[in-house]
């Protein structure tokens, strides 16, 4: 029997979300309705759903229209366009990640994984019997990766390198020059390169014209690159369970599709239609513009709080995605980290404000003590009111938060 570690961030969300008044731990851009979606389209006469469609299973790999729209997302800055046959639709990004790993990794293999990150990316390979080495980014280096460290992690049985760009929970990005070095390393050692890009293309603090702007790894001409994506985060549609796997290697897509037969037959036809509409040329640019602007304006609110309470918190300002990783402390300028679990529990109990404890959910209680993950691309009013409640707690309740051990 495979040993599956508790998925700490998902356990925390399941327990504390139902009672949160101000959920500032959620990592999706503020969710929209079907009515909202239609209002964002340039062609408002076009229906989101075709109600006469018979609700059979539908295309097992996803409709051609949806796969075409997703392929277009990866074709704009690429040396060559991506075929719809290079895309496989899955029930959410979490299924895309699982299948990408399950189809290619097994007992006796070795995996290198970017860290900190979504726990699934290293716990699933471990549950399959693979050895996992964590390629650690650190706050003192602004969460930047050191490519030279890869040479100390590589082994004869290394089969896959996993990265997360933009990074959950930090909001850091892997810039283009570093991505190119990563691809070169993967090519030299003949590795699968799995890039979890579920927060792409929500880049709020870097211009596409910047030389460091990160492309998808699918744009870097490496056949063994695998990309996963989702409608949940950057596209504000978590309520439809649609994600995808994309690769230019037909054998990779075929392997994932074969593994998929044991998990899910197809995604809902209703979800497929909504996703197709959202990613259509008439809608996708307006939808992303809405979410990027919300990220920028909300980030300014969060930045104002951190500046006002710099005696108690610090951060590396995020560049992309919907999350920030903020360290709460006591004492001098550098300070000692507070107990992030106790802080989050006490804060929610007293104010209804929900954060996710970073040391517990991303550092296994050993690293990132005092950090909390903040999902700041929620509804603006939720963030404003939640930050006001947090300010009150910082002035009158923060002294009761214990220190980390």
C-alpha positions as CSV (number, residue, x, y, z in Angstrom):
1,X,0.0,0.0,0.0
2,X,1.3,3.4,-1.0
3,X,2.1,5.7,2.0
4,X,0.3,9.0,1.5
5,X,1.4,11.9,3.7
6,X,-1.3,14.2,5.1
7,X,-1.8,17.1,2.6
8,X,-1.3,19.8,5.1
9,X,-2.5,22.9,3.2
10,X,-5.7,21.1,2.0
11,X,-6.4,19.8,5.5
12,X,-6.1,23.3,6.8
13,X,-8.4,24.8,4.2
14,X,-11.0,22.1,4.7
15,X,-11.1,22.7,8.4
16,X,-11.0,26.5,8.6
17,X,-12.6,27.7,5.4
18,X,-16.2,27.0,6.5
19,X,-16.0,29.4,9.5
20,X,-13.9,32.1,7.9
21,X,-15.5,35.5,7.6
22,X,-12.6,37.0,5.6
23,X,-10.9,34.2,3.6
24,X,-7.5,35.6,2.7
25,X,-6.0,32.2,2.4
26,X,-7.8,31.3,-0.8
27,X,-5.5,31.2,-3.8
28,X,-7.9,31.8,-6.7
29,X,-8.5,35.1,-8.3
30,X,-11.9,36.3,-7.0
31,X,-14.4,33.9,-8.5
32,X,-16.9,35.0,-11.2
33,X,-20.4,33.8,-12.2
34,X,-21.6,32.7,-15.6
35,X,-23.3,36.1,-15.9
36,X,-20.0,37.8,-15.1
37,X,-18.2,35.7,-17.6
38,X,-20.6,36.6,-20.4
39,X,-20.3,40.3,-19.5
40,X,-16.6,40.1,-20.1
41,X,-17.0,38.7,-23.6
42,X,-16.7,41.0,-26.6
43,X,-19.5,38.9,-28.2
44,X,-22.3,39.1,-25.6
45,X,-24.8,37.6,-28.0
46,X,-23.0,34.2,-27.8
47,X,-24.4,31.9,-25.1
48,X,-22.0,30.4,-22.6
49,X,-23.8,27.1,-22.6
50,X,-25.7,25.3,-25.3
51,X,-28.7,23.9,-23.4
52,X,-29.7,21.4,-26.1
53,X,-26.5,19.5,-25.8
54,X,-27.1,15.9,-24.7
55,X,-25.2,15.2,-21.5
56,X,-23.2,12.2,-22.6
57,X,-19.7,11.7,-21.5
58,X,-18.4,13.9,-24.3
59,X,-14.9,13.8,-25.8
60,X,-12.7,11.8,-23.4
61,X,-9.7,13.9,-23.9
62,X,-11.7,17.2,-23.9
63,X,-13.6,18.9,-26.7
64,X,-11.6,19.9,-29.7
65,X,-12.7,23.5,-29.2
66,X,-11.4,23.6,-25.7
67,X,-8.1,22.0,-26.5
68,X,-7.7,24.4,-29.4
69,X,-8.2,27.4,-27.2
70,X,-5.7,26.1,-24.7
71,X,-3.2,25.3,-27.4
72,X,-3.5,28.9,-28.6
73,X,-2.4,30.1,-25.1
74,X,1.0,28.4,-25.7
75,X,1.4,29.4,-29.4
76,X,1.8,33.2,-29.1
77,X,5.5,33.3,-28.0
78,X,6.5,29.9,-29.1
79,X,8.8,29.0,-32.1
80,X,5.9,26.9,-33.5
81,X,2.2,26.6,-32.7
82,X,0.9,23.9,-30.4
83,X,-1.5,21.3,-31.7
84,X,-4.8,20.6,-29.9
85,X,-3.7,17.0,-29.8
86,X,-0.9,18.1,-27.5
87,X,-3.4,19.0,-24.8
88,X,-5.2,16.6,-22.5
89,X,-8.1,17.9,-20.4
90,X,-8.3,16.9,-16.7
91,X,-10.6,17.6,-13.7
92,X,-8.6,20.4,-12.3
93,X,-4.9,21.2,-12.1
94,X,-4.5,18.8,-9.2
95,X,-5.5,15.9,-11.5
96,X,-3.1,17.2,-14.2
97,X,-0.2,17.1,-11.8
98,X,-1.1,13.7,-10.5
99,X,-1.4,12.1,-13.9
100,X,1.8,13.7,-15.1
101,X,3.7,12.2,-12.2
102,X,1.8,8.9,-12.0
103,X,2.3,8.1,-15.7
104,X,6.1,8.6,-15.6
105,X,7.5,8.0,-12.1
106,X,7.7,4.8,-10.1
107,X,9.7,2.9,-7.5
108,X,13.4,3.2,-7.9
109,X,13.2,6.6,-9.7
110,X,14.6,9.9,-8.3
111,X,12.8,13.2,-8.6
112,X,14.1,16.7,-8.0
113,X,11.4,19.2,-6.9
114,X,11.4,23.0,-6.5
115,X,10.6,23.9,-2.9
116,X,8.6,25.4,-1.1
117,X,5.7,24.5,-3.3
118,X,2.3,22.8,-3.5
119,X,2.9,19.6,-1.4
120,X,1.4,17.3,-4.1
121,X,4.4,17.9,-6.3
122,X,6.8,16.1,-4.0
123,X,4.5,13.9,-1.9
124,X,2.9,12.1,-4.9
125,X,6.3,10.9,-6.3
126,X,7.3,9.8,-2.8
127,X,4.0,7.9,-2.4
128,X,4.8,6.0,-5.7
129,X,8.1,4.8,-4.2
130,X,10.4,7.4,-5.8
131,X,13.2,9.2,-3.9
132,X,12.7,12.9,-3.8
133,X,15.3,15.7,-3.4
134,X,14.1,19.2,-2.6
135,X,15.6,22.0,-4.6
136,X,15.2,24.8,-2.1
137,X,14.7,28.4,-2.7
138,X,15.3,30.7,0.2
139,X,13.8,34.1,1.4
140,X,17.3,35.5,2.0
141,X,17.9,35.0,-1.8
142,X,14.4,36.4,-2.6
143,X,13.3,32.9,-3.3
144,X,15.6,32.7,-6.3
145,X,16.8,29.2,-7.4
146,X,20.5,28.4,-7.7
147,X,20.9,26.3,-10.8
148,X,24.4,25.2,-9.7
149,X,22.8,23.3,-6.9
150,X,21.1,21.0,-9.4
151,X,24.5,19.3,-10.0
152,X,24.7,18.4,-6.3
153,X,21.2,16.8,-6.5
154,X,21.4,14.8,-9.7
155,X,21.7,11.0,-9.4
156,X,22.0,8.2,-12.0
157,X,18.3,7.4,-11.5
158,X,17.0,10.9,-11.6
159,X,14.0,10.9,-14.0
160,X,12.1,14.1,-13.5
161,X,12.7,17.7,-12.5
162,X,9.6,19.6,-11.2
163,X,9.2,23.4,-11.0
164,X,6.3,25.7,-10.0
165,X,6.2,29.0,-11.9
166,X,4.8,31.3,-10.5
167,X,5.6,29.7,-7.2
168,X,3.0,28.8,-4.6
169,X,3.2,30.1,-1.8
170,X,5.8,32.8,-2.4
171,X,4.6,34.5,-5.6
172,X,8.2,34.4,-6.9
173,X,8.9,33.7,-10.5
174,X,11.6,31.7,-12.3
175,X,12.9,34.3,-14.8
176,X,13.5,33.4,-18.4
177,X,17.4,33.2,-18.2
178,X,17.0,30.7,-15.3
179,X,14.3,28.7,-17.1
180,X,16.7,28.4,-20.1
181,X,19.4,27.0,-17.8
182,X,16.9,24.6,-16.2
183,X,15.9,23.4,-19.7
184,X,19.6,23.0,-20.6
185,X,20.2,20.9,-17.5
186,X,17.1,18.7,-18.1
187,X,18.2,18.2,-21.7
188,X,21.8,17.2,-20.7
189,X,20.4,14.6,-18.2
190,X,17.5,13.5,-20.4
191,X,14.9,14.4,-17.7
192,X,11.2,15.0,-17.8
193,X,10.7,18.6,-16.9
194,X,7.3,19.1,-15.3
195,X,6.3,22.7,-14.9
196,X,3.2,23.5,-12.8
197,X,2.0,26.7,-14.3
198,X,-1.5,26.9,-12.7
199,X,-0.9,30.6,-11.7
200,X,0.3,31.5,-15.2
201,X,-0.3,34.0,-16.9
202,X,-1.2,36.1,-13.8
203,X,2.0,38.3,-13.8
204,X,1.1,41.5,-11.9
205,X,4.5,42.9,-11.2
206,X,6.6,42.3,-14.3
207,X,6.0,43.5,-17.9
208,X,5.9,41.0,-20.8
209,X,8.5,43.3,-22.4
210,X,11.0,42.6,-19.6
211,X,13.8,40.3,-20.6
212,X,13.3,38.3,-17.5
213,X,9.6,37.7,-18.2
214,X,9.1,33.9,-17.9
215,X,7.7,32.1,-20.9
216,X,6.0,28.7,-20.5
217,X,8.5,25.9,-20.7
218,X,6.6,24.7,-23.7
219,X,8.1,27.7,-25.6
220,X,11.7,26.6,-25.0
221,X,11.9,23.8,-27.5
222,X,12.4,20.9,-25.1
223,X,10.5,17.7,-26.2
224,X,10.3,16.3,-22.7
225,X,8.7,19.4,-21.2
226,X,5.3,18.8,-19.5
227,X,3.1,21.7,-18.5
228,X,0.0,21.7,-16.3
229,X,-2.6,24.5,-16.1
230,X,-6.0,25.2,-14.7
231,X,-9.0,27.5,-14.9
232,X,-9.1,27.9,-11.1
233,X,-6.3,30.4,-10.3
234,X,-5.5,32.9,-12.9
235,X,-8.9,32.5,-14.6
236,X,-11.2,32.8,-11.5
237,X,-13.2,29.7,-12.4
238,X,-12.4,27.1,-9.7
239,X,-16.1,26.1,-9.6
240,X,-15.6,24.3,-12.9
241,X,-13.2,21.5,-12.5
242,X,-11.1,22.0,-15.6
243,X,-7.3,21.6,-15.8
244,X,-4.9,20.3,-18.5
245,X,-1.7,18.7,-19.4
246,X,0.2,20.0,-22.4
247,X,3.3,18.6,-24.1
248,X,4.9,18.6,-27.5
249,X,5.8,14.9,-27.2
250,X,2.9,12.7,-28.3
251,X,4.2,9.8,-26.1
252,X,3.9,11.9,-23.0
253,X,0.3,12.8,-23.8
254,X,-0.5,9.1,-24.6
255,X,1.0,7.9,-21.3
256,X,-1.0,10.5,-19.3
257,X,-4.2,9.6,-21.2
258,X,-3.6,5.9,-20.6
259,X,-3.2,6.6,-16.8
260,X,-6.2,8.8,-16.9
261,X,-8.4,5.8,-17.8
262,X,-8.0,4.6,-14.2
263,X,-9.0,7.9,-12.6
264,X,-11.6,9.9,-14.6
265,X,-13.4,9.2,-17.8
266,X,-14.0,12.8,-18.9
267,X,-14.7,16.2,-17.4
268,X,-18.3,17.4,-17.3
269,X,-19.6,18.6,-20.6
270,X,-21.0,21.6,-18.8
271,X,-17.6,22.5,-17.4
272,X,-16.0,21.9,-20.8
273,X,-18.4,24.4,-22.5
274,X,-17.9,27.1,-19.9
275,X,-14.1,26.6,-20.1
276,X,-14.2,26.8,-23.9
277,X,-16.1,30.1,-23.7
278,X,-13.8,31.6,-21.1
279,X,-10.7,30.8,-23.1
280,X,-12.1,31.9,-26.4
281,X,-10.5,34.9,-28.1
282,X,-13.7,37.0,-27.4
283,X,-13.3,36.5,-23.7
284,X,-9.9,35.4,-22.4
285,X,-8.1,38.7,-22.7
286,X,-10.8,40.6,-20.9
287,X,-10.9,38.0,-18.2
288,X,-7.2,38.1,-17.6
289,X,-7.1,41.9,-17.7
290,X,-9.8,41.9,-14.9
291,X,-7.8,39.5,-12.8
292,X,-4.4,41.1,-13.3
293,X,-5.8,44.6,-12.4
294,X,-7.4,43.1,-9.3
295,X,-4.1,41.5,-8.3
296,X,-2.3,44.8,-8.8
297,X,-4.7,46.9,-6.8
298,X,-5.1,44.4,-4.0
299,X,-1.3,44.0,-3.8
300,X,-1.0,47.7,-3.1
301,X,-3.4,47.3,-0.2
302,X,-1.4,44.4,1.3
303,X,1.9,46.3,0.7
304,X,0.5,49.2,2.7
305,X,-0.3,47.0,5.6
306,X,3.2,45.5,5.6
307,X,4.8,48.9,5.5
308,X,2.6,50.1,8.4
309,X,3.4,47.0,10.5
310,X,7.0,46.5,9.5
311,X,7.9,46.1,13.1
312,X,5.9,42.8,13.1
313,X,6.2,41.4,9.5
314,X,8.3,41.3,6.4
315,X,8.2,39.7,3.0
316,X,9.7,39.2,-0.4
317,X,7.2,41.1,-2.6
318,X,5.6,38.7,-5.0
319,X,5.8,39.1,-8.8
320,X,3.2,36.7,-10.1
321,X,0.3,34.6,-9.1
322,X,-2.2,35.2,-6.3
323,X,-0.2,34.5,-3.1
324,X,2.3,36.3,-0.8
325,X,4.4,34.6,1.9
326,X,4.7,36.9,4.8
327,X,6.7,36.4,8.0
328,X,5.4,37.6,11.3
329,X,7.9,38.2,14.0
330,X,8.6,39.9,17.4
331,X,11.6,41.7,18.8
332,X,14.2,43.7,16.9
333,X,14.3,44.5,13.2
334,X,15.0,40.9,12.2
335,X,12.9,39.5,15.0
336,X,12.0,36.0,16.1
337,X,9.3,34.2,14.3
338,X,6.0,33.7,15.9
339,X,4.2,30.3,16.1
340,X,2.4,30.5,12.7
341,X,-0.2,27.9,13.6
342,X,-1.1,29.6,16.9
343,X,-1.2,33.0,15.1
344,X,-3.6,31.8,12.4
345,X,-5.9,30.0,14.8
346,X,-6.0,33.0,17.2
347,X,-6.5,35.5,14.4
348,X,-9.4,33.6,12.9
349,X,-11.0,33.0,16.3
350,X,-10.8,36.7,17.3
351,X,-11.5,38.3,13.9
352,X,-12.7,35.8,11.3
353,X,-9.6,36.5,9.2
354,X,-8.2,33.3,7.6
355,X,-4.6,32.9,6.7
356,X,-2.7,29.6,6.1
357,X,0.3,28.9,8.4
358,X,3.4,28.6,6.2
359,X,5.6,26.6,8.5
360,X,2.9,24.0,9.1
361,X,1.5,23.8,5.5
362,X,4.7,24.3,3.5
363,X,7.6,23.6,5.8
364,X,6.4,20.5,7.7
365,X,6.8,22.4,11.0
366,X,10.5,22.7,10.5
367,X,11.0,25.5,7.9
368,X,9.4,28.8,7.2
369,X,8.4,29.4,10.9
370,X,6.3,32.5,11.4
371,X,5.3,32.6,7.7
372,X,1.7,32.8,6.5
373,X,0.4,32.4,3.0
374,X,-1.9,35.2,2.1
375,X,-4.2,34.9,-1.0
376,X,-4.6,38.6,-1.9
377,X,-6.5,38.4,-5.2
378,X,-9.8,37.9,-3.4
379,X,-12.7,40.4,-3.7
380,X,-11.3,43.8,-2.9
381,X,-13.8,44.4,-0.1
382,X,-12.9,41.1,1.5
383,X,-9.2,42.1,1.5
384,X,-9.9,45.7,2.7
385,X,-12.2,44.6,5.6
386,X,-10.0,41.7,6.5
387,X,-6.9,43.9,6.7
388,X,-8.7,46.4,8.9
389,X,-9.6,43.5,11.3
390,X,-6.0,42.3,11.1
391,X,-4.8,45.8,12.0
392,X,-7.0,45.8,15.1
393,X,-5.7,42.4,16.1
394,X,-2.1,43.6,15.6
395,X,-2.7,46.5,18.0
396,X,-4.6,44.6,20.7
397,X,-4.1,40.9,20.3
398,X,-0.7,40.2,18.7
399,X,1.1,40.3,22.0
400,X,-0.7,37.1,23.0
401,X,0.7,35.1,20.0
402,X,3.4,32.7,21.3
403,X,6.9,32.5,19.7
404,X,7.9,29.6,17.5
405,X,9.9,26.9,19.2
